[in-house]
mmCIF file with all atom_site columns, C-alpha atoms in Angstrom:
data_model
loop_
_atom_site.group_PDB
_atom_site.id
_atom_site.type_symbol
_atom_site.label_atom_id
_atom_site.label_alt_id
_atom_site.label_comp_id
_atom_site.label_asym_id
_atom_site.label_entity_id
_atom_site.label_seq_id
_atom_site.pdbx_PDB_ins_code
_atom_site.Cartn_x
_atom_site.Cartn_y
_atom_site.Cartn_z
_atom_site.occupancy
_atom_site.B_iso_or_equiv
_atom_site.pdbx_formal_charge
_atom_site.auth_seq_id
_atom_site.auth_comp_id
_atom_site.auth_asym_id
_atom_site.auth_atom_id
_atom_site.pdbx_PDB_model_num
ATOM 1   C CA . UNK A 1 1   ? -15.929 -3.750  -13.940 1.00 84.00 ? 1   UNK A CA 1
ATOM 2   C CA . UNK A 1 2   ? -17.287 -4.091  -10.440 1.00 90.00 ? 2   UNK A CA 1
ATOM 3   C CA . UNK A 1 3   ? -18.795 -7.218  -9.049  1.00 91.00 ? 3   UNK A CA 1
ATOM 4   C CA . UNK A 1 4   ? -20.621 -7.807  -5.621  1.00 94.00 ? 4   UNK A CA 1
ATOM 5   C CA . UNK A 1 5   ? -20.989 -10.918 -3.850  1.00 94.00 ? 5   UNK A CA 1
ATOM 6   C CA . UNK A 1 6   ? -22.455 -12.361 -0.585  1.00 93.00 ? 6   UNK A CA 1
ATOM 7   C CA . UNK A 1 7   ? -21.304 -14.949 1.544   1.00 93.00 ? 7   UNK A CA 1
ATOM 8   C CA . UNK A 1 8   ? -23.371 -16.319 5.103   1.00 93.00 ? 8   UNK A CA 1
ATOM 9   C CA . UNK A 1 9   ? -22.490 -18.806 7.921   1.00 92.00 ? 9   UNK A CA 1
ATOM 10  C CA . UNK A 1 10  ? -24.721 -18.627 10.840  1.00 90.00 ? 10  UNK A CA 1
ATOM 11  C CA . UNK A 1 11  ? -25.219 -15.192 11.537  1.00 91.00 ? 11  UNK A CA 1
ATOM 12  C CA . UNK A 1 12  ? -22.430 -13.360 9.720   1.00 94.00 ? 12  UNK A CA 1
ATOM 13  C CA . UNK A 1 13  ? -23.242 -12.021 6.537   1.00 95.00 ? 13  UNK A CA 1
ATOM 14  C CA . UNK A 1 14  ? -19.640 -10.306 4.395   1.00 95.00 ? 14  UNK A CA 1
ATOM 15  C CA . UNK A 1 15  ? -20.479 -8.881  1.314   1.00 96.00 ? 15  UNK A CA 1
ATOM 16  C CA . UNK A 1 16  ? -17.503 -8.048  -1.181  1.00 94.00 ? 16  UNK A CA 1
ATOM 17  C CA . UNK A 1 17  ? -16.879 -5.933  -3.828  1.00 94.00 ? 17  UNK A CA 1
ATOM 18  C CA . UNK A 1 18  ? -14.487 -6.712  -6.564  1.00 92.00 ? 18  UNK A CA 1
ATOM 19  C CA . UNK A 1 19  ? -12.760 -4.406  -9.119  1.00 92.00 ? 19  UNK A CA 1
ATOM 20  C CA . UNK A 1 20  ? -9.934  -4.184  -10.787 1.00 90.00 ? 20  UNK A CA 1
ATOM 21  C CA . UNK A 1 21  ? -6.919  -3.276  -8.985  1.00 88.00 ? 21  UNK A CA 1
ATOM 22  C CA . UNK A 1 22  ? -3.320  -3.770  -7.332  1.00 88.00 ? 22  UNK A CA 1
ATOM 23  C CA . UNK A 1 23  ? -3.968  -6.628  -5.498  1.00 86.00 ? 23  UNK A CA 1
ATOM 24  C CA . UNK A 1 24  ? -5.336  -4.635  -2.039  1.00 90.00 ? 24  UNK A CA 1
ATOM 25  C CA . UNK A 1 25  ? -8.390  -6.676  0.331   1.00 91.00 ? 25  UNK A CA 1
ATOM 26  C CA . UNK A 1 26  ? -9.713  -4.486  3.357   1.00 93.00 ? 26  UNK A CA 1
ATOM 27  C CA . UNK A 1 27  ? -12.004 -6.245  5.849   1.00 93.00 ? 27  UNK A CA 1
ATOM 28  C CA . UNK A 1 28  ? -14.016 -3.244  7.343   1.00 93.00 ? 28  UNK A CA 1
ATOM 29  C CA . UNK A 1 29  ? -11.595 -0.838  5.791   1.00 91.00 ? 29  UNK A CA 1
ATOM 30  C CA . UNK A 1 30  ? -8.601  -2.891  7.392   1.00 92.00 ? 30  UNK A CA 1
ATOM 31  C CA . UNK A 1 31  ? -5.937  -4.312  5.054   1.00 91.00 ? 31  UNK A CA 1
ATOM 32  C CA . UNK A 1 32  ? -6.773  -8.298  5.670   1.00 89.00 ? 32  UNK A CA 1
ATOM 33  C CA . UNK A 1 33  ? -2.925  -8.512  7.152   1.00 89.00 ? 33  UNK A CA 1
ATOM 34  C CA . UNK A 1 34  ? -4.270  -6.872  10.060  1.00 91.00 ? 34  UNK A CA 1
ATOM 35  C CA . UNK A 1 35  ? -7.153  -9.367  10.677  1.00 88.00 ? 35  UNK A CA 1
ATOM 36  C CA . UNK A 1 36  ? -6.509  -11.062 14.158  1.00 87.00 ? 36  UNK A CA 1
ATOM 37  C CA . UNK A 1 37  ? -6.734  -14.081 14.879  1.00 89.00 ? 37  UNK A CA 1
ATOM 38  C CA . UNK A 1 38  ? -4.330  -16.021 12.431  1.00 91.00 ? 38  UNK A CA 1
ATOM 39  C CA . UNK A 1 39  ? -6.816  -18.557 11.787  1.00 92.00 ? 39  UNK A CA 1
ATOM 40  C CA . UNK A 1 40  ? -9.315  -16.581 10.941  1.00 91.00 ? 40  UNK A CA 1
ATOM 41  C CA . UNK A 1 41  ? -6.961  -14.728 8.017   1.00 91.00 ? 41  UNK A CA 1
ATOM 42  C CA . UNK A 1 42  ? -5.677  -18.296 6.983   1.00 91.00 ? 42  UNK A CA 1
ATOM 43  C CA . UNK A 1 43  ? -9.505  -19.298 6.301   1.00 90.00 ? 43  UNK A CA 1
ATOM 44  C CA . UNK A 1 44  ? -10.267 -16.034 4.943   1.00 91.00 ? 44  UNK A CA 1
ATOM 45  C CA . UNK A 1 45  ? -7.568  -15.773 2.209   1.00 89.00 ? 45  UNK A CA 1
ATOM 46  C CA . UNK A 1 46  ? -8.111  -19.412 1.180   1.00 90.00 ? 46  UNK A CA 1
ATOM 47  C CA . UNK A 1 47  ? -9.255  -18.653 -2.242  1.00 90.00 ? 47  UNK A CA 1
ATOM 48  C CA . UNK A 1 48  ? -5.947  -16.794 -3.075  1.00 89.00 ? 48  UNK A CA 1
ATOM 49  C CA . UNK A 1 49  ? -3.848  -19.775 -2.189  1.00 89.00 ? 49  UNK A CA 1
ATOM 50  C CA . UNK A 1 50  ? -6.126  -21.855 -4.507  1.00 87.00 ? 50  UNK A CA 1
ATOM 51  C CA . UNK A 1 51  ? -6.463  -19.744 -7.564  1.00 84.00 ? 51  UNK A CA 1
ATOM 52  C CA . UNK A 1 52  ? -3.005  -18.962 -7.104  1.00 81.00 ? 52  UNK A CA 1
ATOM 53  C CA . UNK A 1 53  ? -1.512  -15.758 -5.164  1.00 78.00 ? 53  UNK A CA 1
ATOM 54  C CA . UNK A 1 54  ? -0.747  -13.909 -8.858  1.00 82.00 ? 54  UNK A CA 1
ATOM 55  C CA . UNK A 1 55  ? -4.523  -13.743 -9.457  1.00 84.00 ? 55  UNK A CA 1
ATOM 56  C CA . UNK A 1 56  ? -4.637  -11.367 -6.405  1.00 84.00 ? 56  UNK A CA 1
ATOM 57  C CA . UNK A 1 57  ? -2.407  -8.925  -8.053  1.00 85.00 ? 57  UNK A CA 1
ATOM 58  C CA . UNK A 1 58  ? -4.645  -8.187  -10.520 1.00 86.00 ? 58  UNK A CA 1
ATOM 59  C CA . UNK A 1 59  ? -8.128  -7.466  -7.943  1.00 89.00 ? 59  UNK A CA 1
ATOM 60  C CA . UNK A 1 60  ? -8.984  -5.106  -4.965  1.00 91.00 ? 60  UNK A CA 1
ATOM 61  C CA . UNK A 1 61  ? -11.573 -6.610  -2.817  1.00 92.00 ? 61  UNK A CA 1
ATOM 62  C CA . UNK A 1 62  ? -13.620 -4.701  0.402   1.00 95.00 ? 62  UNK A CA 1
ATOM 63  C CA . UNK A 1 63  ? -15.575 -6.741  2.347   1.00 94.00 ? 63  UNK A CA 1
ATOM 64  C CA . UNK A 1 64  ? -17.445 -5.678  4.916   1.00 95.00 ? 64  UNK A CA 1
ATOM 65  C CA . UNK A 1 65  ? -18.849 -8.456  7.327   1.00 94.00 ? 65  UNK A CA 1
ATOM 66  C CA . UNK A 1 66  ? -20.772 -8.549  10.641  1.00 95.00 ? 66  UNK A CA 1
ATOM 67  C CA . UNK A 1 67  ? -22.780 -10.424 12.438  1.00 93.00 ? 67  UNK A CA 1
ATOM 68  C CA . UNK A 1 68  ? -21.609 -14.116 14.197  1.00 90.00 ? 68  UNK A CA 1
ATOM 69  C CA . UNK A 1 69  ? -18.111 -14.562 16.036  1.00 92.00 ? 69  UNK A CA 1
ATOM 70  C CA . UNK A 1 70  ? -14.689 -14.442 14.596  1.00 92.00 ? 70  UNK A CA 1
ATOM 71  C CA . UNK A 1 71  ? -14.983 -18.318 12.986  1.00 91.00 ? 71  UNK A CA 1
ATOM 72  C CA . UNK A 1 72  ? -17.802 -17.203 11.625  1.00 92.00 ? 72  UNK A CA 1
ATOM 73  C CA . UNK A 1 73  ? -17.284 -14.426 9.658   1.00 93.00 ? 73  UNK A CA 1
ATOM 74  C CA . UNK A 1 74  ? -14.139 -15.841 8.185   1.00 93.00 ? 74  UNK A CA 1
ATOM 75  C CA . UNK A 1 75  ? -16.426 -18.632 6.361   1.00 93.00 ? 75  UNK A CA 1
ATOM 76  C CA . UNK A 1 76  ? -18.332 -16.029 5.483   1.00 94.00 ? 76  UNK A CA 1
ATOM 77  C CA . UNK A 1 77  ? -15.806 -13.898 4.266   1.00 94.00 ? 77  UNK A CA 1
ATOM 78  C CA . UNK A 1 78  ? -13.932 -16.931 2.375   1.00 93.00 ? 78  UNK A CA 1
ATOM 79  C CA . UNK A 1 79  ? -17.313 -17.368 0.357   1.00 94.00 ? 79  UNK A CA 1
ATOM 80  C CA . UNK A 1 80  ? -17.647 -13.881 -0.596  1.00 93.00 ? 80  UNK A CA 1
ATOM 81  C CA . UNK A 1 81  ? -13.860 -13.495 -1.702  1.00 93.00 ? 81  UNK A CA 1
ATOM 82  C CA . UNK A 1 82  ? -14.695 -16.937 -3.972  1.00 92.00 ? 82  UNK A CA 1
ATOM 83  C CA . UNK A 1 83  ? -18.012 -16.683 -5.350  1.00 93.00 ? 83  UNK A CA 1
ATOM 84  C CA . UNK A 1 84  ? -16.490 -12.553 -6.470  1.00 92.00 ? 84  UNK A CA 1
ATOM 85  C CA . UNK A 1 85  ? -13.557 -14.190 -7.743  1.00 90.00 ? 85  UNK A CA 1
ATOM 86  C CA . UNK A 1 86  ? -15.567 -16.330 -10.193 1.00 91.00 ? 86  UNK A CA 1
ATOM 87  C CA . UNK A 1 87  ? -18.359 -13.615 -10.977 1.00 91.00 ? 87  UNK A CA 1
ATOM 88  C CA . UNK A 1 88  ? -15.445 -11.009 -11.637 1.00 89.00 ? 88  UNK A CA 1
ATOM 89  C CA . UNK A 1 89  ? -13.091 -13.149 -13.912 1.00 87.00 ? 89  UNK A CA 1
ATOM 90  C CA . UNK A 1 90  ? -15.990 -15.507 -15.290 1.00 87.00 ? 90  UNK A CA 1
ATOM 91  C CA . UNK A 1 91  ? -13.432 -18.858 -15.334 1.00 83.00 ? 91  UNK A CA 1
ATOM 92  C CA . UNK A 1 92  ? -15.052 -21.842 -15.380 1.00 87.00 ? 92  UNK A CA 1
ATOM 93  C CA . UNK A 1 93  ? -12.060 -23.435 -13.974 1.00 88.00 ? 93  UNK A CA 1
ATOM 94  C CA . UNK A 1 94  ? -11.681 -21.872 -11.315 1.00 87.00 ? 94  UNK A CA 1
ATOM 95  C CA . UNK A 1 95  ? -15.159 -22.587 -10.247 1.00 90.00 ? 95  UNK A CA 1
ATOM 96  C CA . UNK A 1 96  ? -14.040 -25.804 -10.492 1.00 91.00 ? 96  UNK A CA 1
ATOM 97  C CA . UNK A 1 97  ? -10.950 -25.876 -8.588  1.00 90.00 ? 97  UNK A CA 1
ATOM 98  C CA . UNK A 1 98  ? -13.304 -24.361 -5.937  1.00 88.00 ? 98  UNK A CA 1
ATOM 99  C CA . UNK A 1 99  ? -15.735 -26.939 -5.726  1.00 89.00 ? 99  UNK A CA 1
ATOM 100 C CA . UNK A 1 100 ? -13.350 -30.074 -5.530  1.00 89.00 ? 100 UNK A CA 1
ATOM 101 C CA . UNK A 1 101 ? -11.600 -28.160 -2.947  1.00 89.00 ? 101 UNK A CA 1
ATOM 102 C CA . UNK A 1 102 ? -14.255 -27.497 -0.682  1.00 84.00 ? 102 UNK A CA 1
ATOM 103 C CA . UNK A 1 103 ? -18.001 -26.754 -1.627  1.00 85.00 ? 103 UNK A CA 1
ATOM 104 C CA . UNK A 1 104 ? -18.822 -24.084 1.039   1.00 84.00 ? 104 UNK A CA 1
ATOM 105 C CA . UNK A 1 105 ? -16.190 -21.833 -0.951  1.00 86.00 ? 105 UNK A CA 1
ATOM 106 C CA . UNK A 1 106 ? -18.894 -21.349 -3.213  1.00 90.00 ? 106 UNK A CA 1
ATOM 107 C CA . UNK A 1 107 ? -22.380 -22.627 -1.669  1.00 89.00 ? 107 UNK A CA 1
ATOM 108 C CA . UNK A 1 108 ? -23.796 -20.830 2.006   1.00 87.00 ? 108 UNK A CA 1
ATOM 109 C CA . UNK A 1 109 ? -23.950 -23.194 4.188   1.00 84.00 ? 109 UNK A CA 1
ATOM 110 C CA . UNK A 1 110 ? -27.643 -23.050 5.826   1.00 87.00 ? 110 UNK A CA 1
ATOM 111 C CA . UNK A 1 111 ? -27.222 -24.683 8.783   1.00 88.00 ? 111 UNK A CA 1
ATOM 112 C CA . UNK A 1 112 ? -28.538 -22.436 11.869  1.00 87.00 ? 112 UNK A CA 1
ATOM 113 C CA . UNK A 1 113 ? -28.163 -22.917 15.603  1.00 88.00 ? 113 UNK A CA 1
ATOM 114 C CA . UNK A 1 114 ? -32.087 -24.200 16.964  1.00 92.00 ? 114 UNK A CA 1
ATOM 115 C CA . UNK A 1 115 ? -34.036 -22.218 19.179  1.00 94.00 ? 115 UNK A CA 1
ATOM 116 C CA . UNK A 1 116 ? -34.114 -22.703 22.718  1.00 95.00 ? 116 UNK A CA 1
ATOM 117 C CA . UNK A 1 117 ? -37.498 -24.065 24.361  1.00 95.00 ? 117 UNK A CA 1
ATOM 118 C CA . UNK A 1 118 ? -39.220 -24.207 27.213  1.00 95.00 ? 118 UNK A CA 1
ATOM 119 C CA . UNK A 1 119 ? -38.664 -26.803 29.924  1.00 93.00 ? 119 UNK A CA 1
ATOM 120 C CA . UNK A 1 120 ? -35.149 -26.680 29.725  1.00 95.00 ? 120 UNK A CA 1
ATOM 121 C CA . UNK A 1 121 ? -32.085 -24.962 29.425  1.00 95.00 ? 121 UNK A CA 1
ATOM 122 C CA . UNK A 1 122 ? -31.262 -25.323 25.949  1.00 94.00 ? 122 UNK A CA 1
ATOM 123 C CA . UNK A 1 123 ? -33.027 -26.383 22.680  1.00 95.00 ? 123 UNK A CA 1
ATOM 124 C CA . UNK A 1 124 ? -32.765 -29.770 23.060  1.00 95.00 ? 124 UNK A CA 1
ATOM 125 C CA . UNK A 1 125 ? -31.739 -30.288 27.085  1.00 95.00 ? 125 UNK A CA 1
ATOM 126 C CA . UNK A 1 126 ? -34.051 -30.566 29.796  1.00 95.00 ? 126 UNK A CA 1
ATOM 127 C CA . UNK A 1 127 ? -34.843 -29.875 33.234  1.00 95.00 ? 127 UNK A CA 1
ATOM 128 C CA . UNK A 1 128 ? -33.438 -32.681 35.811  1.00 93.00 ? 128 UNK A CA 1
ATOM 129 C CA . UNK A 1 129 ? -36.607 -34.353 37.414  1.00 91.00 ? 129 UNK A CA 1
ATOM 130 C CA . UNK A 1 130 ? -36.320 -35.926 40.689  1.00 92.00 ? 130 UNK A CA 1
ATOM 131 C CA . UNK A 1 131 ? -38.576 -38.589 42.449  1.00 92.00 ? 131 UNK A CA 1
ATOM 132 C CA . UNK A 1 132 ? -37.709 -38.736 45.947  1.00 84.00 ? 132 UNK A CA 1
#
């Protein structure tokens, strides 16, 4: 069985695919091991260290992600892993374990950077006025 999944934040988008496997997760074709900075692969393989690292044996995931920075795209990526994790196994529990661990594992989180405007140099920051 094959499952496929979305996760956002901010601009990144990763979209996974899940099926039945040896326990193999590429990140643009690149085993996640590779995936630089350490951070980054920390955040991303979150899920694993939840649901427990046997569960990973049993799954290959491919993710492929752009958009955003670095930061971003690991949320993004953590989400996708999570919500295919769930979809693909169908445990309740883990859904669970998710959500009192940390609701974005499961839920996008919408919040986008404001547009800039005019009369200033930012979206909310304006020009200096002087007087004298």
């Amino acid at each position: 069985m094959v499952t496929n999944t979305s996760g956002k934040k901010k601009t990144a988008v990763a979209r996974a695919t899940v099926r039945d496997g040896e326990g193999r997760v590429r990140i643009n074709s690149q085993p996640v091991e590779l995936v630089e900075p350490e951070q980054a692969r920390l955040k991303m393989l979150e899920p694993f260290r939840i649901a427990g690292e046997e569960l990973r044996d049993g799954v290959d995931i491919d993710i492929n992600v752009e958009g955003g920075g670095f930061s971003g795209q690991a949320d993004a990526t953590r989400t996708a892993i999570a919500r295919g994790l769930v979809q693909h196994l169908g445990d309740a529990e883990l859904r669970d374990a998710y959500m009192n661990f940390d609701r974005t594992l499961l839920v996008n989180d919408v919040r986008q950077s404001e547009p800039k405007k005019w009369g200033g140099p930012g979206a909310r920051a304006r020009y200096q006025k002087s007087y004298r």
